[in-house]
mmCIF file of C-alpha atoms and ligand atoms in Angstrom:
data_model
loop_
_atom_site.group_PDB
_atom_site.id
_atom_site.type_symbol
_atom_site.label_atom_id
_atom_site.label_comp_id
_atom_site.label_asym_id
_atom_site.label_seq_id
_atom_site.Cartn_x
_atom_site.Cartn_y
_atom_site.Cartn_z
ATOM 1 C CA MET R 1 -28.833 5.223 -8.289
ATOM 2 C CA GLU R 2 -29.952 7.182 -5.055
ATOM 3 C CA ILE R 3 -26.937 8.871 -3.200
ATOM 4 C CA VAL R 4 -27.175 8.639 0.412
ATOM 5 C CA ILE R 5 -24.989 11.544 2.346
ATOM 6 C CA LEU R 6 -22.840 10.385 5.903
ATOM 7 C CA LEU R 7 -22.735 13.649 7.539
ATOM 8 C CA GLY R 8 -20.607 13.901 10.623
ATOM 9 C CA ALA R 9 -17.464 14.771 12.335
ATOM 10 C CA PRO R 10 -14.207 12.948 11.970
ATOM 11 C CA GLY R 11 -13.619 10.397 14.014
ATOM 12 C CA SER R 12 -17.050 9.701 14.246
ATOM 13 C CA GLY R 13 -17.419 6.295 12.330
ATOM 14 C CA LYS R 14 -19.371 6.987 8.889
ATOM 15 C CA GLY R 15 -16.078 4.899 6.976
ATOM 16 C CA THR R 16 -16.545 2.336 9.420
ATOM 17 C CA ILE R 17 -20.313 2.254 9.044
ATOM 18 C CA ALA R 18 -20.144 2.926 5.205
ATOM 19 C CA SER R 19 -17.840 -0.185 4.415
ATOM 20 C CA ARG R 20 -19.688 -2.451 6.482
ATOM 21 C CA LEU R 21 -22.787 -1.672 4.883
ATOM 22 C CA ALA R 22 -21.334 -1.790 1.513
ATOM 23 C CA GLY R 23 -19.588 -5.426 2.108
ATOM 24 C CA GLU R 24 -22.560 -6.808 3.128
ATOM 25 C CA ASP R 25 -25.312 -5.732 -0.447
ATOM 26 C CA PRO R 26 -23.525 -5.555 -3.252
ATOM 27 C CA ALA R 27 -25.881 -3.128 -4.487
ATOM 28 C CA VAL R 28 -24.355 -0.547 -1.778
ATOM 29 C CA ARG R 29 -21.345 1.264 -3.120
ATOM 30 C CA HIS R 30 -18.817 3.176 -0.989
ATOM 31 C CA VAL R 31 -17.355 6.143 -1.916
ATOM 32 C CA SER R 32 -14.859 7.966 0.540
ATOM 33 C CA SER R 33 -13.595 11.388 -0.336
ATOM 34 C CA GLY R 34 -10.800 11.050 1.752
ATOM 35 C CA ASP R 35 -9.295 7.782 0.321
ATOM 36 C CA LEU R 36 -9.908 8.622 -2.892
ATOM 37 C CA LEU R 37 -7.485 12.174 -2.047
ATOM 38 C CA ARG R 38 -5.349 9.872 -0.204
ATOM 39 C CA GLY R 39 -5.269 7.498 -3.309
ATOM 40 C CA ALA R 40 -4.161 10.367 -5.767
ATOM 41 C CA ILE R 41 -1.413 11.434 -3.072
ATOM 42 C CA ALA R 42 -0.204 7.950 -3.325
ATOM 43 C CA ALA R 43 -0.197 7.985 -7.118
ATOM 44 C CA GLY R 44 1.081 11.122 -7.449
ATOM 45 C CA THR R 45 -1.362 12.937 -10.153
ATOM 46 C CA PRO R 46 -1.586 16.499 -10.395
ATOM 47 C CA ALA R 47 -5.054 16.785 -8.002
ATOM 48 C CA GLY R 48 -3.297 14.656 -5.801
ATOM 49 C CA VAL R 49 -0.312 17.045 -5.751
ATOM 50 C CA GLU R 50 -2.451 20.357 -4.937
ATOM 51 C CA ALA R 51 -4.519 18.094 -2.488
ATOM 52 C CA LYS R 52 -1.585 17.217 -0.337
ATOM 53 C CA ALA R 53 -0.876 20.542 1.092
ATOM 54 C CA TYR R 54 -4.399 21.348 2.519
ATOM 55 C CA MET R 55 -4.868 17.701 3.979
ATOM 56 C CA ASP R 56 -1.776 17.383 6.243
ATOM 57 C CA LYS R 57 -2.806 20.937 7.568
ATOM 58 C CA GLY R 58 -6.210 19.130 8.432
ATOM 59 C CA GLN R 59 -8.160 22.280 6.046
ATOM 60 C CA LEU R 60 -10.315 21.796 3.120
ATOM 61 C CA VAL R 61 -9.439 20.660 -0.256
ATOM 62 C CA PRO R 62 -10.762 23.019 -2.899
ATOM 63 C CA ASP R 63 -14.253 22.774 -4.092
ATOM 64 C CA ALA R 64 -13.783 22.339 -7.522
ATOM 65 C CA LEU R 65 -10.856 19.105 -7.266
ATOM 66 C CA VAL R 66 -13.397 17.757 -4.988
ATOM 67 C CA VAL R 67 -16.543 18.615 -7.063
ATOM 68 C CA ALA R 68 -14.729 17.470 -10.154
ATOM 69 C CA MET R 69 -13.293 14.042 -8.561
ATOM 70 C CA ILE R 70 -16.780 13.305 -6.832
ATOM 71 C CA GLY R 71 -18.347 14.156 -9.873
ATOM 72 C CA ASP R 72 -16.468 11.588 -12.569
ATOM 73 C CA VAL R 73 -16.836 9.331 -9.908
ATOM 74 C CA ILE R 74 -20.776 9.312 -9.794
ATOM 75 C CA ALA R 75 -20.282 9.539 -13.665
ATOM 76 C CA ALA R 76 -18.824 6.423 -13.889
ATOM 77 C CA GLU R 77 -21.148 4.545 -11.214
ATOM 78 C CA LYS R 78 -23.188 1.679 -13.483
ATOM 79 C CA THR R 79 -24.432 -0.805 -11.024
ATOM 80 C CA ALA R 80 -24.928 0.374 -7.993
ATOM 81 C CA GLU R 81 -28.543 1.414 -6.502
ATOM 82 C CA THR R 82 -27.556 3.026 -3.633
ATOM 83 C CA MET R 83 -23.830 5.276 -3.238
ATOM 84 C CA LEU R 84 -22.807 6.032 0.130
ATOM 85 C CA LEU R 85 -20.813 9.058 0.105
ATOM 86 C CA ASP R 86 -18.357 9.262 3.157
ATOM 87 C CA GLY R 87 -16.983 13.006 3.311
ATOM 88 C CA PHE R 88 -18.660 14.937 0.367
ATOM 89 C CA PRO R 89 -20.195 17.403 0.613
ATOM 90 C CA ARG R 90 -18.347 18.543 2.824
ATOM 91 C CA ASN R 91 -19.483 22.577 3.122
ATOM 92 C CA VAL R 92 -22.552 24.093 1.539
ATOM 93 C CA ALA R 93 -20.905 25.339 -1.858
ATOM 94 C CA GLN R 94 -20.163 21.558 -2.373
ATOM 95 C CA ALA R 95 -23.672 19.927 -1.481
ATOM 96 C CA GLU R 96 -24.882 22.909 -4.033
ATOM 97 C CA ALA R 97 -22.581 21.773 -6.896
ATOM 98 C CA LEU R 98 -24.326 17.873 -5.867
ATOM 99 C CA GLU R 99 -27.611 19.635 -6.522
ATOM 100 C CA ARG R 100 -26.791 21.174 -9.651
ATOM 101 C CA SER R 101 -25.223 17.915 -11.408
ATOM 102 C CA GLY R 102 -28.821 16.593 -11.403
ATOM 103 C CA ALA R 103 -27.489 13.647 -9.028
ATOM 104 C CA LYS R 104 -30.353 11.938 -7.010
ATOM 105 C CA VAL R 105 -29.998 12.419 -2.967
ATOM 106 C CA ARG R 106 -32.188 10.554 -0.971
ATOM 107 C CA SER R 107 -31.780 11.398 2.720
ATOM 108 C CA ALA R 108 -28.024 13.282 4.714
ATOM 109 C CA VAL R 109 -27.333 11.077 7.696
ATOM 110 C CA LEU R 110 -25.857 12.552 10.969
ATOM 111 C CA VAL R 111 -23.747 10.106 12.821
ATOM 112 C CA ASP R 112 -23.864 12.117 16.003
ATOM 113 C CA VAL R 113 -20.764 11.562 18.333
ATOM 114 C CA PRO R 114 -19.849 14.139 21.288
ATOM 115 C CA ASP R 115 -16.625 15.861 20.549
ATOM 116 C CA GLU R 116 -15.194 14.758 23.785
ATOM 117 C CA ILE R 117 -15.528 10.908 22.147
ATOM 118 C CA ILE R 118 -13.801 11.957 19.186
ATOM 119 C CA ALA R 119 -10.147 12.638 20.332
ATOM 120 C CA ASP R 120 -10.038 9.644 21.625
ATOM 121 C CA ARG R 121 -11.354 7.944 18.963
ATOM 122 C CA ILE R 122 -8.756 9.089 16.894
ATOM 123 C CA ALA R 123 -6.125 8.155 18.701
ATOM 124 C CA GLY R 124 -6.977 4.885 18.099
ATOM 125 C CA ARG R 125 -7.622 4.238 14.637
ATOM 126 C CA ARG R 126 -5.022 2.343 12.311
ATOM 127 C CA THR R 127 -5.752 2.395 8.999
ATOM 128 C CA CYS R 128 -4.881 -0.321 5.997
ATOM 129 C CA PRO R 129 -2.712 1.916 3.761
ATOM 130 C CA LYS R 130 -3.527 -1.273 0.948
ATOM 131 C CA CYS R 131 -6.829 -2.225 0.802
ATOM 132 C CA LYS R 132 -8.166 0.850 3.188
ATOM 133 C CA ALA R 133 -9.888 -1.399 5.787
ATOM 134 C CA GLY R 134 -10.752 1.326 9.048
ATOM 135 C CA TYR R 135 -9.742 -0.719 12.584
ATOM 136 C CA HIS R 136 -9.175 0.959 16.086
ATOM 137 C CA VAL R 137 -7.219 -0.621 18.876
ATOM 138 C CA LYS R 138 -9.905 -1.047 21.688
ATOM 139 C CA ALA R 139 -13.176 -0.796 19.571
ATOM 140 C CA LEU R 140 -12.403 -2.695 16.298
ATOM 141 C CA PRO R 141 -8.541 -4.218 16.935
ATOM 142 C CA PRO R 142 -7.369 -6.296 14.261
ATOM 143 C CA LYS R 143 -6.607 -9.928 15.046
ATOM 144 C CA VAL R 144 -3.781 -9.954 14.625
ATOM 145 C CA GLU R 145 -2.113 -6.633 15.760
ATOM 146 C CA GLY R 146 -0.973 -3.877 13.771
ATOM 147 C CA ILE R 147 -1.817 -6.501 10.563
ATOM 148 C CA CYS R 148 -4.874 -6.091 8.394
ATOM 149 C CA ASP R 149 -7.424 -8.675 8.988
ATOM 150 C CA LYS R 150 -8.295 -8.787 5.102
ATOM 151 C CA CYS R 151 -5.085 -8.431 2.912
ATOM 152 C CA GLY R 152 -2.331 -9.067 5.535
ATOM 153 C CA ALA R 153 -0.714 -6.191 4.945
ATOM 154 C CA ALA R 154 0.798 -3.694 7.735
ATOM 155 C CA LEU R 155 -1.624 -0.898 9.506
ATOM 156 C CA THR R 156 -0.969 2.549 9.783
ATOM 157 C CA VAL R 157 -1.399 5.918 10.935
ATOM 158 C CA ARG R 158 -3.233 8.547 9.441
ATOM 159 C CA LYS R 159 -0.737 11.254 9.353
ATOM 160 C CA ASP R 160 -4.266 13.658 9.717
ATOM 161 C CA ASP R 161 -4.811 11.947 12.745
ATOM 162 C CA ASN R 162 -2.274 13.546 15.138
ATOM 163 C CA PRO R 163 -4.210 15.861 17.983
ATOM 164 C CA GLU R 164 -3.272 18.961 16.922
ATOM 165 C CA THR R 165 -4.492 18.327 12.998
ATOM 166 C CA VAL R 166 -7.636 16.730 14.844
ATOM 167 C CA ARG R 167 -8.231 19.799 16.488
ATOM 168 C CA ASP R 168 -7.991 21.879 13.443
ATOM 169 C CA ARG R 169 -10.297 19.423 11.548
ATOM 170 C CA LEU R 170 -13.208 19.717 14.507
ATOM 171 C CA VAL R 171 -12.770 23.703 14.436
ATOM 172 C CA VAL R 172 -13.244 22.858 10.273
ATOM 173 C CA TYR R 173 -16.115 20.159 10.713
ATOM 174 C CA HIS R 174 -18.060 22.933 13.041
ATOM 175 C CA ARG R 175 -17.508 26.144 10.915
ATOM 176 C CA GLU R 176 -17.814 24.309 7.449
ATOM 177 C CA THR R 177 -19.329 21.214 7.559
ATOM 178 C CA GLU R 178 -22.056 21.494 10.055
ATOM 179 C CA PRO R 179 -23.805 24.185 7.981
ATOM 180 C CA LEU R 180 -25.127 20.956 5.996
ATOM 181 C CA VAL R 181 -26.980 19.344 9.064
ATOM 182 C CA ALA R 182 -29.560 22.558 8.880
ATOM 183 C CA TYR R 183 -28.940 22.386 4.587
ATOM 184 C CA TYR R 184 -30.644 19.211 4.440
ATOM 185 C CA GLU R 185 -32.901 19.417 7.269
ATOM 186 C CA ALA R 186 -35.043 21.917 5.404
ATOM 187 C CA LYS R 187 -35.061 19.933 2.360
ATOM 188 C CA GLY R 188 -36.683 17.379 4.527
ATOM 189 C CA LEU R 189 -33.825 14.784 4.182
ATOM 190 C CA LEU R 190 -32.058 14.890 7.037
ATOM 191 C CA ARG R 191 -31.925 11.766 9.372
ATOM 192 C CA ARG R 192 -30.313 11.669 13.038
ATOM 193 C CA ILE R 193 -28.350 8.046 14.218
ATOM 194 C CA ASP R 194 -26.190 7.751 17.661
ATOM 195 C CA GLY R 195 -22.959 7.196 16.984
ATOM 196 C CA ASP R 196 -21.598 5.762 20.118
ATOM 197 C CA GLN R 197 -23.191 2.519 20.127
ATOM 198 C CA GLY R 198 -20.763 0.339 18.939
ATOM 199 C CA PRO R 199 -19.511 -0.216 15.284
ATOM 200 C CA VAL R 200 -22.368 -3.505 14.607
ATOM 201 C CA ARG R 201 -25.184 -1.306 16.250
ATOM 202 C CA ASN R 202 -24.320 2.151 14.339
ATOM 203 C CA ALA R 203 -24.273 0.185 10.975
ATOM 204 C CA ALA R 204 -27.662 -0.858 11.545
ATOM 205 C CA ALA R 205 -28.841 2.134 13.052
ATOM 206 C CA PHE R 206 -27.704 3.759 9.972
ATOM 207 C CA LYS R 207 -28.894 1.595 7.727
ATOM 208 C CA ALA R 208 -32.763 1.667 9.309
ATOM 209 C CA ALA R 209 -32.327 5.431 8.626
ATOM 210 C CA MET R 210 -31.451 5.839 5.921
HETATM 211 P P1 AMP N 301 -11.817 12.078 5.719
HETATM 212 O O1 AMP N 301 -10.790 11.859 5.513
HETATM 213 O O2 AMP N 301 -13.023 12.188 5.225
HETATM 214 O O3 AMP N 301 -11.346 12.877 7.222
HETATM 215 O O4 AMP N 301 -10.839 13.384 4.706
HETATM 216 C C1 AMP N 301 -9.062 13.786 5.408
HETATM 217 C C2 AMP N 301 -9.202 15.479 4.277
HETATM 218 O O5 AMP N 301 -8.984 15.016 3.357
HETATM 219 C C3 AMP N 301 -9.736 16.530 4.870
HETATM 220 O O6 AMP N 301 -9.582 17.017 6.305
HETATM 221 C C4 AMP N 301 -9.881 17.389 3.864
HETATM 222 O O7 AMP N 301 -8.603 18.008 3.421
HETATM 223 C C5 AMP N 301 -9.694 16.153 3.024
HETATM 224 N N1 AMP N 301 -10.883 16.046 2.638
HETATM 225 C C6 AMP N 301 -11.929 14.999 2.415
HETATM 226 N N2 AMP N 301 -12.856 15.046 1.724
HETATM 227 C C7 AMP N 301 -13.067 16.523 1.535
HETATM 228 C C8 AMP N 301 -14.162 17.227 0.300
HETATM 229 N N3 AMP N 301 -15.141 16.867 0.317
HETATM 230 N N4 AMP N 301 -13.758 18.691 0.508
HETATM 231 C C9 AMP N 301 -12.491 19.260 0.731
HETATM 232 N N5 AMP N 301 -11.331 18.222 1.422
HETATM 233 C C10 AMP N 301 -11.972 17.008 1.227
#
């Protein structure tokens, strides 16, 4: 199995792209570190309890916790040919841990969206708490307002999607995560796509780049 890393700011559309590609091809698996952490919080596990305080503030959860969690998911995967890693690694220490684990990284694709567009995108973001499907009130609305197309659950706004926390998450992104662009560029693994083409074309561009 090979790993493709999705790089990009919060709200750049990484999750939408990855779930679209995984939905089209059973050999592709989408793994979102944020969804795993939100699942751990909902389940009340010790990892979830530890992670919650950081996530509510828009800060990164400690590396050891996330590295162990993603390591378990990679080790348990038996059938996928490609794993799309969405939200991990989030800093250079995590990228180095991934490399030390021996996992094979095929590419790291930067979904490029200017910060000015991000705040707007996140303001309209809605998520299904049950099946994790993502929507946007304007760009990707559900068929019935407020209801998940896939499983019928009531859509919610993520707790960390409020404007103040989004600002903090963008600061963290530029400081901690953006250095990964240079990290993967130096390894010859970086690709870039314009992430402002709409959900269908973004996914097609990503597929061609990865
Ligand atoms: P996301 O769903 O990717 O936007 O992640 C939501 C939140 O989960 C982030 O703001 C962090 O608090 C936490 N998180 C997700 N992935 C990681 C990671 N790789 N390292 C540290 N914290 C993470």
